[in-house]
Short mmCIF file of C-alpha atoms and ligand atoms in Angstrom, two decimals:
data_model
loop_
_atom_site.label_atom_id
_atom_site.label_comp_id
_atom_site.label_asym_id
_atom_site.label_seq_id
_atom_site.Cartn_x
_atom_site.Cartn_y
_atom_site.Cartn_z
CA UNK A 2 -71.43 -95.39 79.84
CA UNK A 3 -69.71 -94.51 83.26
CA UNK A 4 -67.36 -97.79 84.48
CA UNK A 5 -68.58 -99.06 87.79
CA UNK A 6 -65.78 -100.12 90.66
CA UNK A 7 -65.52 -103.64 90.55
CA UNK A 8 -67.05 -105.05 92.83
CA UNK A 9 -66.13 -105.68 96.56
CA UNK A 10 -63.53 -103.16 95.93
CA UNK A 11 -63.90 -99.40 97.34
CA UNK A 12 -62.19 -96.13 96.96
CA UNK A 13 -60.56 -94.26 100.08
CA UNK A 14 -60.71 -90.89 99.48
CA UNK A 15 -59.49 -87.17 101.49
CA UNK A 16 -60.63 -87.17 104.85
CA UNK A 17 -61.17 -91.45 104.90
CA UNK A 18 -57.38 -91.68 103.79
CA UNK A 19 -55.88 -89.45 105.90
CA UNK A 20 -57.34 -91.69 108.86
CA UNK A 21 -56.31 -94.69 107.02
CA UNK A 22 -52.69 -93.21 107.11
CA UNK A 23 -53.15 -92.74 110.28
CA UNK A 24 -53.80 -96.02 111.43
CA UNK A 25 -51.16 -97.70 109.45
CA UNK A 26 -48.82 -94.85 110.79
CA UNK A 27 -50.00 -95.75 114.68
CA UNK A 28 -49.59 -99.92 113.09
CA UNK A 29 -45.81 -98.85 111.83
CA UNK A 30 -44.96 -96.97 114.98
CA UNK A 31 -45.77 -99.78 117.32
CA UNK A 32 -44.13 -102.31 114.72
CA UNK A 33 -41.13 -100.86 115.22
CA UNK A 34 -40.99 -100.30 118.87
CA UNK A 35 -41.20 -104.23 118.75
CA UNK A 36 -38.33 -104.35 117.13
CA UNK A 37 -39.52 -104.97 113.71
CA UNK A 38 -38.43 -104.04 110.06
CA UNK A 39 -40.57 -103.67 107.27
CA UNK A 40 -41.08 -106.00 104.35
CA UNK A 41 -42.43 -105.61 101.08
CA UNK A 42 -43.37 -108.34 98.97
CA UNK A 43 -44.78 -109.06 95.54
CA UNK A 44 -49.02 -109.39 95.76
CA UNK A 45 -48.87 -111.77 92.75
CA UNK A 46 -47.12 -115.05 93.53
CA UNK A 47 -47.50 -118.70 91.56
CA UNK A 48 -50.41 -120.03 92.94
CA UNK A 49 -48.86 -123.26 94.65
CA UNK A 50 -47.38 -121.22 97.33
CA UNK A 51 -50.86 -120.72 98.62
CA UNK A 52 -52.11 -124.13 98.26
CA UNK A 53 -49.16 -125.29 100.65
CA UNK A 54 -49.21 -122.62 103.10
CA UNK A 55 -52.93 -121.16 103.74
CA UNK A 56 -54.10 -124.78 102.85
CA UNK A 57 -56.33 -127.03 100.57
CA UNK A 58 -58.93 -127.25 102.74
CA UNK A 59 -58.96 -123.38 103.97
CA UNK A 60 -61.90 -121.60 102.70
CA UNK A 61 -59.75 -119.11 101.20
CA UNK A 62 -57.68 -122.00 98.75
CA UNK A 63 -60.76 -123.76 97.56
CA UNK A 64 -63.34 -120.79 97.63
CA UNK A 65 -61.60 -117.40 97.33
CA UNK A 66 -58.45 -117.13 95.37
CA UNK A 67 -58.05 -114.68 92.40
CA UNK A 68 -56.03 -117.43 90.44
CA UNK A 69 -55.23 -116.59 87.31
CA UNK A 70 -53.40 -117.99 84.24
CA UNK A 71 -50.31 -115.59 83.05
CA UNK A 72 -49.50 -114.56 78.89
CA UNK A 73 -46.82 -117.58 80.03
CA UNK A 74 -49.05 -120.25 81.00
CA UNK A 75 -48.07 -119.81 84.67
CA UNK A 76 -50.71 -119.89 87.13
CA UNK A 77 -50.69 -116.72 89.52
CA UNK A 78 -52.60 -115.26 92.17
CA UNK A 79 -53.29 -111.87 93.78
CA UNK A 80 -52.38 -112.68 97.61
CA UNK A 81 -55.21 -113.81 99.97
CA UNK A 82 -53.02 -112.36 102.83
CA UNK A 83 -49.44 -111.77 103.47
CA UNK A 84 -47.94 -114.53 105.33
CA UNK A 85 -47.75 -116.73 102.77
CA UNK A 86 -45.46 -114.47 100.67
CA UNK A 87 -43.20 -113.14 103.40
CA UNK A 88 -42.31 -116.69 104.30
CA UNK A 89 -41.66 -117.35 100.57
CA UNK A 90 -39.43 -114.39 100.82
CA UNK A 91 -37.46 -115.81 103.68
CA UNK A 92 -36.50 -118.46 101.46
CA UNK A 93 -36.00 -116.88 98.24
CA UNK A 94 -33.84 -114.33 99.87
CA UNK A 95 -31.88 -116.32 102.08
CA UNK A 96 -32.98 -114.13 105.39
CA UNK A 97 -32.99 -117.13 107.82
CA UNK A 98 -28.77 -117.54 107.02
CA UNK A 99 -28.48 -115.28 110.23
CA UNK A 100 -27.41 -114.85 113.91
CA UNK A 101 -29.81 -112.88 114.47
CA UNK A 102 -32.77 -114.86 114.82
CA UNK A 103 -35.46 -114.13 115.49
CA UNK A 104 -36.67 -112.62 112.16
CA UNK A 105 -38.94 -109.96 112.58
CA UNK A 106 -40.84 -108.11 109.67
CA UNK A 107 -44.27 -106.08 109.68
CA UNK A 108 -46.47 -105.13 106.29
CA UNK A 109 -48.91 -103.15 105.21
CA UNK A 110 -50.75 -103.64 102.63
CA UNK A 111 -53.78 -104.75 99.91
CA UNK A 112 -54.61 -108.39 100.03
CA UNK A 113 -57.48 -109.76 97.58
CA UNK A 114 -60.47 -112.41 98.21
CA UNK A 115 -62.95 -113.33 96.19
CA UNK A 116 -65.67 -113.34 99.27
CA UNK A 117 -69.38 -111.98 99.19
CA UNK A 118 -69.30 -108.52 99.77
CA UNK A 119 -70.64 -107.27 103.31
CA UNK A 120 -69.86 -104.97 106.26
CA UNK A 121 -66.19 -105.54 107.05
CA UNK A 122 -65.50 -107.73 104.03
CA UNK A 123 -63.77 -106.63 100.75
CA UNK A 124 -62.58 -108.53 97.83
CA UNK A 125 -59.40 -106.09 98.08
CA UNK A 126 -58.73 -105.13 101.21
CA UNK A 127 -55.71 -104.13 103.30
CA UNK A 128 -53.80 -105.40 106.30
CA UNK A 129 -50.96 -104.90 108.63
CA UNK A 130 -48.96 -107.79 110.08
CA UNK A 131 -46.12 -109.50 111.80
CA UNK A 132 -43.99 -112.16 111.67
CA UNK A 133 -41.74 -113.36 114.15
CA UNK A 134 -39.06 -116.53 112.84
CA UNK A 135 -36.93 -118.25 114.65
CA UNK A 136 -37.97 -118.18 118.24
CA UNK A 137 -39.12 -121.46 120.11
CA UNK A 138 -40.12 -119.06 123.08
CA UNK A 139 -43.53 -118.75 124.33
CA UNK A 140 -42.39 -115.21 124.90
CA UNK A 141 -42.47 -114.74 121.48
CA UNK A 142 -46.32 -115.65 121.10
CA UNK A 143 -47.16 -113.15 124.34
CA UNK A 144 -44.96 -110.30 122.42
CA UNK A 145 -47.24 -110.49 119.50
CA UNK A 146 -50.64 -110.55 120.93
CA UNK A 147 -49.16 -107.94 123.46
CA UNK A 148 -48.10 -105.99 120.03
CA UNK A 149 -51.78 -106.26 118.74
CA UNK A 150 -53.43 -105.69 121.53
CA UNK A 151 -51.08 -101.81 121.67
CA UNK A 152 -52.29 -101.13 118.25
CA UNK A 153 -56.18 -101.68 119.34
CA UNK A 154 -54.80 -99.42 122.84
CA UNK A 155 -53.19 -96.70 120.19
CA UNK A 156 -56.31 -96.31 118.61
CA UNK A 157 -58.92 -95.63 121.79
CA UNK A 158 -60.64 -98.92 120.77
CA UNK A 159 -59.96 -100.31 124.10
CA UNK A 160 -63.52 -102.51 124.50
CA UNK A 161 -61.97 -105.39 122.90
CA UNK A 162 -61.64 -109.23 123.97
CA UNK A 163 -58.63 -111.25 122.92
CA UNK A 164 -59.92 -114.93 122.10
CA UNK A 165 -57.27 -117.20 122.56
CA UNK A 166 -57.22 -121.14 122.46
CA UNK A 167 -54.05 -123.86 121.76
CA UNK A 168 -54.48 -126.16 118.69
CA UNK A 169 -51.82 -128.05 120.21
CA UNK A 170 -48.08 -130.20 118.68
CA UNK A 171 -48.86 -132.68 116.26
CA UNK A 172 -49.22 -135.62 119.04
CA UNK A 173 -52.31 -133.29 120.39
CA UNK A 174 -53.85 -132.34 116.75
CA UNK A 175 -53.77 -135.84 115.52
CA UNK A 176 -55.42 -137.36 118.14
CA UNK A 177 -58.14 -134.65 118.81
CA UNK A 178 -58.86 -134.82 114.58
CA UNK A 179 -59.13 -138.23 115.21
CA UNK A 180 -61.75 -137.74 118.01
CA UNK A 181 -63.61 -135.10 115.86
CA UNK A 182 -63.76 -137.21 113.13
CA UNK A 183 -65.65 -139.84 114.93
CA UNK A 184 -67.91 -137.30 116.83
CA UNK A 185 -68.57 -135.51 113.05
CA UNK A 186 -69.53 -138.34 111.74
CA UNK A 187 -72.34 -139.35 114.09
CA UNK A 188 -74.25 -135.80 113.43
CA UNK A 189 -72.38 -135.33 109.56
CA UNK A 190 -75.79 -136.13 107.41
CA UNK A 191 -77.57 -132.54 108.46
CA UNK A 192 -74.24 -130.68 108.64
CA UNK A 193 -73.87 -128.02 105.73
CA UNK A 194 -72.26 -129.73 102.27
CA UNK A 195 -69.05 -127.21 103.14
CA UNK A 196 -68.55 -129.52 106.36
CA UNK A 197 -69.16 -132.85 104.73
CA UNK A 198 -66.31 -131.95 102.85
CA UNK A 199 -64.40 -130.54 105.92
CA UNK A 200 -64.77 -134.04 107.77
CA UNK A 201 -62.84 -135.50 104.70
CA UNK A 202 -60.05 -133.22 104.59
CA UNK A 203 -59.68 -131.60 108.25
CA UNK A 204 -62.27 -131.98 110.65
CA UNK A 205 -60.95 -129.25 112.53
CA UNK A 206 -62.02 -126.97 109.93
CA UNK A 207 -65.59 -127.62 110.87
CA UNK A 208 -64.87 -125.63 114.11
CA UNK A 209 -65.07 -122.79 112.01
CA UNK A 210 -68.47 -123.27 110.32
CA UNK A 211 -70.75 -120.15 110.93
CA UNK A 212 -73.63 -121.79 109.57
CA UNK A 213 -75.94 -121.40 112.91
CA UNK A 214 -77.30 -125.40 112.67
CA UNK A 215 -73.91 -126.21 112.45
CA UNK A 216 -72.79 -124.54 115.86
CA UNK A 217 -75.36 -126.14 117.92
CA UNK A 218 -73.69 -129.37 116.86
CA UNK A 219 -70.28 -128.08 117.17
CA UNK A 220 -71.10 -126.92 120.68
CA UNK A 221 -71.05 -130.32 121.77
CA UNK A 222 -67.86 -131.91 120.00
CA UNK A 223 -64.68 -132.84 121.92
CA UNK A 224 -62.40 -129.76 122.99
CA UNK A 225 -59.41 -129.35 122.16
CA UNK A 226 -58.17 -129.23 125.75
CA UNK A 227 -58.59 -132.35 126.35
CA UNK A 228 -56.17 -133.39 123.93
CA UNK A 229 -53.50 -131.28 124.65
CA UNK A 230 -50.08 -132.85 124.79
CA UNK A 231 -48.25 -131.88 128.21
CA UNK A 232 -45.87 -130.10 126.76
CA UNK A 233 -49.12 -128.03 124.42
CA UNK A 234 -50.23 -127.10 127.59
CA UNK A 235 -47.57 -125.84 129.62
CA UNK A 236 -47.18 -123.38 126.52
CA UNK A 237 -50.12 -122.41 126.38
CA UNK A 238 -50.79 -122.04 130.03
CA UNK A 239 -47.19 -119.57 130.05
CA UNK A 240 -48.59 -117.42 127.54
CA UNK A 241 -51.85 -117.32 129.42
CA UNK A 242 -50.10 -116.26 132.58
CA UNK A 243 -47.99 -113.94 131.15
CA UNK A 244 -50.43 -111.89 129.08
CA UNK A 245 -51.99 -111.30 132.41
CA UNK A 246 -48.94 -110.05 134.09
CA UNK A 247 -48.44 -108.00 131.29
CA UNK A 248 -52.26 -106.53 131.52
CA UNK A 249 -53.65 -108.19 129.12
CA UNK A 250 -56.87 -110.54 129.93
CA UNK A 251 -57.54 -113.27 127.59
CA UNK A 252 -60.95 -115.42 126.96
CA UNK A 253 -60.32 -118.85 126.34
CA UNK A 254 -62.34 -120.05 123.18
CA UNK A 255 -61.74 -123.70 122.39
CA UNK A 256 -63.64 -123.55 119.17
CA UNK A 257 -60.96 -121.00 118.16
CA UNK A 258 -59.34 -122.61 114.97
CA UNK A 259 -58.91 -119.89 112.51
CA UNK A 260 -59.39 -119.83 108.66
CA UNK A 261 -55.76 -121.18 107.94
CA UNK A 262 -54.35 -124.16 107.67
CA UNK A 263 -50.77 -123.38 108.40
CA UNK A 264 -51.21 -122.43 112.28
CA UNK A 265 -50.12 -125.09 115.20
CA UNK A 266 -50.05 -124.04 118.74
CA UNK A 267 -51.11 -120.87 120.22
CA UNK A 268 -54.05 -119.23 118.01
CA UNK A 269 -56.00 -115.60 119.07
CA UNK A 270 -58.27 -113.31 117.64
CA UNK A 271 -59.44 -109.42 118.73
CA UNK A 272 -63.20 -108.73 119.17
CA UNK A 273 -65.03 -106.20 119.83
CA UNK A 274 -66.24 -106.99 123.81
CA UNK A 275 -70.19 -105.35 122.98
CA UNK A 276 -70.92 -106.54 119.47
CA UNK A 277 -69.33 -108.39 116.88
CA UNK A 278 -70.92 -107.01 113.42
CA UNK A 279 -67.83 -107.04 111.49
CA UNK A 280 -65.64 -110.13 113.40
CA UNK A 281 -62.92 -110.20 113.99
CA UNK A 282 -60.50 -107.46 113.71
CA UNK A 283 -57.38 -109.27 113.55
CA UNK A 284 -55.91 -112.59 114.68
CA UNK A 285 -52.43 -114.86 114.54
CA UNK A 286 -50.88 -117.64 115.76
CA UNK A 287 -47.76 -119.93 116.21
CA UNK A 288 -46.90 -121.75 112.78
CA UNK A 289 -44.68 -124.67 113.32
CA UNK A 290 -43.96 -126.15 109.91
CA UNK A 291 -44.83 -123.22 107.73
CA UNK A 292 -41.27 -121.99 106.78
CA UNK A 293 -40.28 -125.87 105.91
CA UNK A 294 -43.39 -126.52 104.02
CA UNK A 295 -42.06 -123.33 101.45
CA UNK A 296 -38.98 -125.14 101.36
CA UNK A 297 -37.27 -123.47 104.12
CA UNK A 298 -35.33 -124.63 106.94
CA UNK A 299 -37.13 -126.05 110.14
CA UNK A 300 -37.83 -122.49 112.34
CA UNK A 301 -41.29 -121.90 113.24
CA UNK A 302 -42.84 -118.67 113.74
CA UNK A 303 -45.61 -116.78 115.47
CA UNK A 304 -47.56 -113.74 113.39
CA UNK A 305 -50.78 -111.72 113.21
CA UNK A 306 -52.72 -109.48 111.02
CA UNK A 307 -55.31 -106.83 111.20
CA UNK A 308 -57.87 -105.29 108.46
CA UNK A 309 -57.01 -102.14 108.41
CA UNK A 310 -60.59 -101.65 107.08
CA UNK A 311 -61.78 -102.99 109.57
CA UNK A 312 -59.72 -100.92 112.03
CA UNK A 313 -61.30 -97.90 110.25
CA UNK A 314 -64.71 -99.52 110.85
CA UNK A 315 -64.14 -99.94 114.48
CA UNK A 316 -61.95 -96.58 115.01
CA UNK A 317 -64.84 -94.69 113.52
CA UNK A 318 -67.39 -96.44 115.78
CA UNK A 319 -65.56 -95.96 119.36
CA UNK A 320 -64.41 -92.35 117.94
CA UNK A 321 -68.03 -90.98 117.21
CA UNK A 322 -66.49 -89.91 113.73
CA UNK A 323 -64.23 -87.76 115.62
CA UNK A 324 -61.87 -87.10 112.71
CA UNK A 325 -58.51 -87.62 114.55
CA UNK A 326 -56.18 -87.84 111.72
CA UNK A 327 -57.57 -84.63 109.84
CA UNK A 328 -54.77 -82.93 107.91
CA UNK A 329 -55.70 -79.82 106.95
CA UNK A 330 -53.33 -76.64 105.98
CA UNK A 331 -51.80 -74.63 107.70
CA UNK A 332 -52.77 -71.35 106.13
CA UNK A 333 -55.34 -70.70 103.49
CA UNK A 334 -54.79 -67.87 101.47
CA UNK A 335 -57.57 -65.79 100.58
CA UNK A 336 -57.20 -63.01 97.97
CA UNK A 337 -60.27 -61.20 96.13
CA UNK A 338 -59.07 -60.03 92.95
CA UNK A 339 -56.49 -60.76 90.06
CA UNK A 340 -54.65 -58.69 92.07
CA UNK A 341 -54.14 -60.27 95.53
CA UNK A 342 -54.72 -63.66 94.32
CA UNK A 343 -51.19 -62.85 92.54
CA UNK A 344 -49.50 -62.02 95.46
CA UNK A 345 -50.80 -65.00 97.53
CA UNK A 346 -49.19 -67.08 94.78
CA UNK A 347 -45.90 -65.83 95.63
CA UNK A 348 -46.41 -65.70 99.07
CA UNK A 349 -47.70 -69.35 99.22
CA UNK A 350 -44.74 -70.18 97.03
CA UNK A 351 -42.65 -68.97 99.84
CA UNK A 352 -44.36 -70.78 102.72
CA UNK A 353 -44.33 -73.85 100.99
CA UNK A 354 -40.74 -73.73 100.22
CA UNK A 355 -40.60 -72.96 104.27
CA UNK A 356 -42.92 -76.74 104.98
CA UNK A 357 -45.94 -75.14 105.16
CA UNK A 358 -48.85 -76.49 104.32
CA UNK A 359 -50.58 -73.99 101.98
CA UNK A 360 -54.03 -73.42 100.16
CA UNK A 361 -55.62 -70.65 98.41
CA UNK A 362 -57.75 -69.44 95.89
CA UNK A 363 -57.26 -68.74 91.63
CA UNK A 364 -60.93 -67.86 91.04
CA UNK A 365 -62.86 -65.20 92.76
CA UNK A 366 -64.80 -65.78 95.20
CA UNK A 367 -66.79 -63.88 98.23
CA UNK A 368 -64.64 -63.98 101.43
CA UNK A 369 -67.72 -65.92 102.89
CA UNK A 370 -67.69 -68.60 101.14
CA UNK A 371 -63.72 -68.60 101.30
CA UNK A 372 -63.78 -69.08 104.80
CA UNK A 373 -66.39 -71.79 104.40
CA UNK A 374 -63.95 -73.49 101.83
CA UNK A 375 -60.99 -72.76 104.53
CA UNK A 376 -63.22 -74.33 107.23
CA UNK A 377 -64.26 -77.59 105.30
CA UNK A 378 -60.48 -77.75 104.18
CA UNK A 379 -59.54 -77.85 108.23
CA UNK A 380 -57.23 -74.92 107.64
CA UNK A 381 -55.86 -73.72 111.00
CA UNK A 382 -55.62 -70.12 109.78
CA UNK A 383 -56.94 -68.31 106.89
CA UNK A 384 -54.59 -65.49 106.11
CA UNK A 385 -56.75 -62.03 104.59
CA UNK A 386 -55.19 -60.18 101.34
CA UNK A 387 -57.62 -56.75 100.39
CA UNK A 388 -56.58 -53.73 99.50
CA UNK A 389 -55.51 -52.59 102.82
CA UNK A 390 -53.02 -55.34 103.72
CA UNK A 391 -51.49 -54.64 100.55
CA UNK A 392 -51.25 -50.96 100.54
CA UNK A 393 -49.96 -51.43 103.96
CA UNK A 394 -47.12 -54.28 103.33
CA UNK A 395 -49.23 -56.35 105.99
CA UNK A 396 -51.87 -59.66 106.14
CA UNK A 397 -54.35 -60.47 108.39
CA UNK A 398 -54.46 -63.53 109.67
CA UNK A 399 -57.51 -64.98 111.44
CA UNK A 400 -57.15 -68.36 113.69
CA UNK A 401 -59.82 -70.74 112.85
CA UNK A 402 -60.15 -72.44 115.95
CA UNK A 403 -59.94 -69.41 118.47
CA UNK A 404 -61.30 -66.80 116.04
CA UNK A 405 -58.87 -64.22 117.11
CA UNK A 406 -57.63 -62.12 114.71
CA UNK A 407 -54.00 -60.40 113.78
CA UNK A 408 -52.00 -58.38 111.85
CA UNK A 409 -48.53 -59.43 110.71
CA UNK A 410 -45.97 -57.55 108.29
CA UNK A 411 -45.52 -59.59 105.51
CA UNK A 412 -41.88 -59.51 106.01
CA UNK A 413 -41.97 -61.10 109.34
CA UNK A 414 -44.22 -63.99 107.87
CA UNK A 415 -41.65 -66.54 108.36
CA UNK A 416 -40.71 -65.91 111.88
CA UNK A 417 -44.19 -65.11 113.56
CA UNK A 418 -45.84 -68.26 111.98
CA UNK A 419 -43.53 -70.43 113.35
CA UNK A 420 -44.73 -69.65 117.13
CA UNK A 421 -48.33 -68.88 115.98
CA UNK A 422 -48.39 -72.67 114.60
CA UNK A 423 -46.87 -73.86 117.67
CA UNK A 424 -49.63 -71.72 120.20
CA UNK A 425 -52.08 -73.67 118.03
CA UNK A 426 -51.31 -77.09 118.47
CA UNK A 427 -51.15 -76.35 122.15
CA UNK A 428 -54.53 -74.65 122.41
CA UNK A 429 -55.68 -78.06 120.23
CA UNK A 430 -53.56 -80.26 123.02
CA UNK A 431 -55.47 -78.35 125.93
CA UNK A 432 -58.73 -78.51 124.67
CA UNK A 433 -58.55 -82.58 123.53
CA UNK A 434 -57.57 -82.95 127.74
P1 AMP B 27 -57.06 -113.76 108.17
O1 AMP B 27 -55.89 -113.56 107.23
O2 AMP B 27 -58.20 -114.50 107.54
O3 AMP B 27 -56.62 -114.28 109.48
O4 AMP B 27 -57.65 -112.30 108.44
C1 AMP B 27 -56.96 -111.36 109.20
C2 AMP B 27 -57.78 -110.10 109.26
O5 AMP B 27 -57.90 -109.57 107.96
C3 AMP B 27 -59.20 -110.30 109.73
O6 AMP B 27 -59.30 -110.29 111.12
C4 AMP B 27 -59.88 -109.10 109.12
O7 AMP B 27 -59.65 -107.97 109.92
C5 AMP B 27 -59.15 -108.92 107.82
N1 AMP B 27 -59.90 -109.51 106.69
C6 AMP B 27 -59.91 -110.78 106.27
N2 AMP B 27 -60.70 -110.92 105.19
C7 AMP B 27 -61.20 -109.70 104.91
C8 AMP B 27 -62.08 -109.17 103.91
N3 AMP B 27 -62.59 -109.93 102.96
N4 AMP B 27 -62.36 -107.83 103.94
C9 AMP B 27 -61.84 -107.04 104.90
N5 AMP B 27 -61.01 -107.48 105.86
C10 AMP B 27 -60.69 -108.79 105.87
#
């Protein structure tokens, strides 16, 4: 009996993973014209390290966690998303003992949540992030929505809103819970059983309801706003003001809270502007007491993430299923007997050792449906080996893009390639102007 992929999980496969690498290549790129350094860290970690950081009354601590119970005893779980871990590795490793603060790390990634499967949500999934540590600035917060924002840019998916709200210092947060509380409580009796419990723990969490009886009520609770500490404010209002000098236009949504428990301050999220069928492609914000509450030292940091899924959802959609990141070979060999095929070996042998990327043929095959193999490979040339070119020392080598056809001596492979490559990319350049 065949074994089914578990499910919520999917396979990325040839053409889908090359534009996966694609987009995490574009991610790493701009990651590091920020000025940040990769991290890697463990996706199993003991299972308290979520329940302080992402939160007991998150969705994803009480609802989604792959928790597990190790051959030790120890309880463990796969990692609901990365933050959690890369602060832990601050700590373990010692990486705040610096000068040079800020901290600044990106990651990419699979993250795992036991959620109901749908469009846009896995139970693994991937996603690139940042962290920034160390840096009271509100330039900080503006460098990393700027940051996600140039990834969205990178990509051509440029119809995109940035949501942004403030969930204010602690003086702000506890008394706007306080004044959510009391407005919950009035409406709390035909509010979903997930909110009853909400009101209990953190009525702000009931911002995030999507349950669509729920938002009717929640349009009319106190905003956040309103609460704002001066200090909250002026923040928030710098980052506003410099986004837009910086080009970037921000909504204001004060029902933004977020599905984690760790963020304070400045909070945003990336939408798509015409419809919103998968949600939200990424989001961050400021985290004041995260690094402490992992037993670090008191430095708060700003971060974001982005599925790369659902990237590749929302490439594919504002790309047509133009194929951008296609990475075909450069040649494919095509021989039609014992022979030739032979030869090609050795020859592709040779232009491999050279960096070229080389396919070809062991069984034989028509030269029709060669080139149709060629073709579906994305080959930029196919290179012909019959009887003549061999008799003659020579190969024929047929662009697949312009059609035009040449002969080259098979001795002067190496240096005529070079500057046929090159004349192809060019063409390629042209014609995507
Ligand atoms: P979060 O860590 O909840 O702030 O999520 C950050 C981003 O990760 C979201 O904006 C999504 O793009 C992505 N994401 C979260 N959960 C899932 C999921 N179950 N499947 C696919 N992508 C997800």
């Amino acid at each position: 009996m065949a074994i089914n992929p578990v499910k919520g999980t999917h396979d990325i496969i040839a053409d889908e993973a090359n534009t996966y690498s694609g987009i995490e290549y574009d991610c790493r790129i701009l990651a590091e014209l920020f000025g940040y350094s990769e991290i890697r860290t463990p996706i199993i970690e003991h299972t308290p390290l979520f329940l302080r950081s992402v939160g007991e009354s998150s969705d994803i601590v009480t609802k989604e966690m792959y928790t597990f119970d190790d051959k030790g005893g120890r309880s463990l779980t796969l990692r609901p998303e990365m933050t959690a871990g890369v602060m832990r590795s601050v700590v373990s490793n010692k990486l705040y003992a610096t000068n040079d603060l800020p901290l600044k790390y990106f990651y990419i990634g699979p993250c795992f949540r036991y959620e109901r499967p749908q469009a846009g949500r896995y139970r693994q999934f991937h996603q690139f992030g940042v962290e920034a540590i160390g840096s009271t600035s509100y330039l900080q917060d503006v460098e990393v929505i700027t940051l996600g924002k140039r990834v969205l840019d990178s990509l051509g998916i440029d119809k995109v809103k940035v949501l942004i709200n403030s969930l204010g210092d602690e003086e702000s947060r506890e008394n706007y819970r306080a004044a959510l509380k009391e407005y919950f409580s009035k409406h709390i009796d035909c509010m979903c059983e997930d909110c009853k419990r909400r009101l209990e723990v953190n009525p702000l969490r009931i911002l995030d309801c999507k349950v669509p009886e729920d938002r009717k009520i929640i349009e009319g609770a106190p905003k956040i706003h309103d609460y704002l500490s001066d200090v909250a404010r002026g923040h928030f209002d710098n980052v506003v003001d410099m986004l837009k000098k910086v080009g970037i236009d921000v909504e204001i949504d004060d029902t933004l809270v977020r599905g984690l428990d760790y963020y304070t301050g400045i909070v945003f999220e990336y939408h798509m502007n015409d419809s919103d069928d998968v949600g939200a492609i990424g989001g961050g914000g400021h985290y004041k007491n995260l690094l402490k509450e992992v037993g670090g030292p008191d430095l708060e940091g700003v971060g974001l993430s982005f599925g790369i899924e659902r990237l590749y959802y929302v490439y594919n959609k504002v790309n047509a299923g133009e194929e951008m990141f296609v990475n075909g070979p450069d040649f494919y060999l095509m021989g039609m007997d014992a022979h030739a095929i032979e030869l090609n070996f050795t020859l592709a042998n040779i232009l491999r050792m050279n960096g070229y990327a080389v396919e070809m043929n062991y069984e034989n095959k028509s030269f029709k449906s060669l080139f149709k193999i060629a073709e579906h490979k994305h080959s930029k040339f196919a290179i012909i080996v019959g009887e003549d070119e061999i008799r003659n020392g020579t190969l024929t080598v047929k662009n697949l893009n312009t059609q035009e056809q040449t002969t080259v001596k098979t001795d002067d492979m190496l240096l005529v390639f070079k500057s046929m490559l090159e004349d192809y990319m060019r063409d390629l350049r042209k014609e995507a102007k």
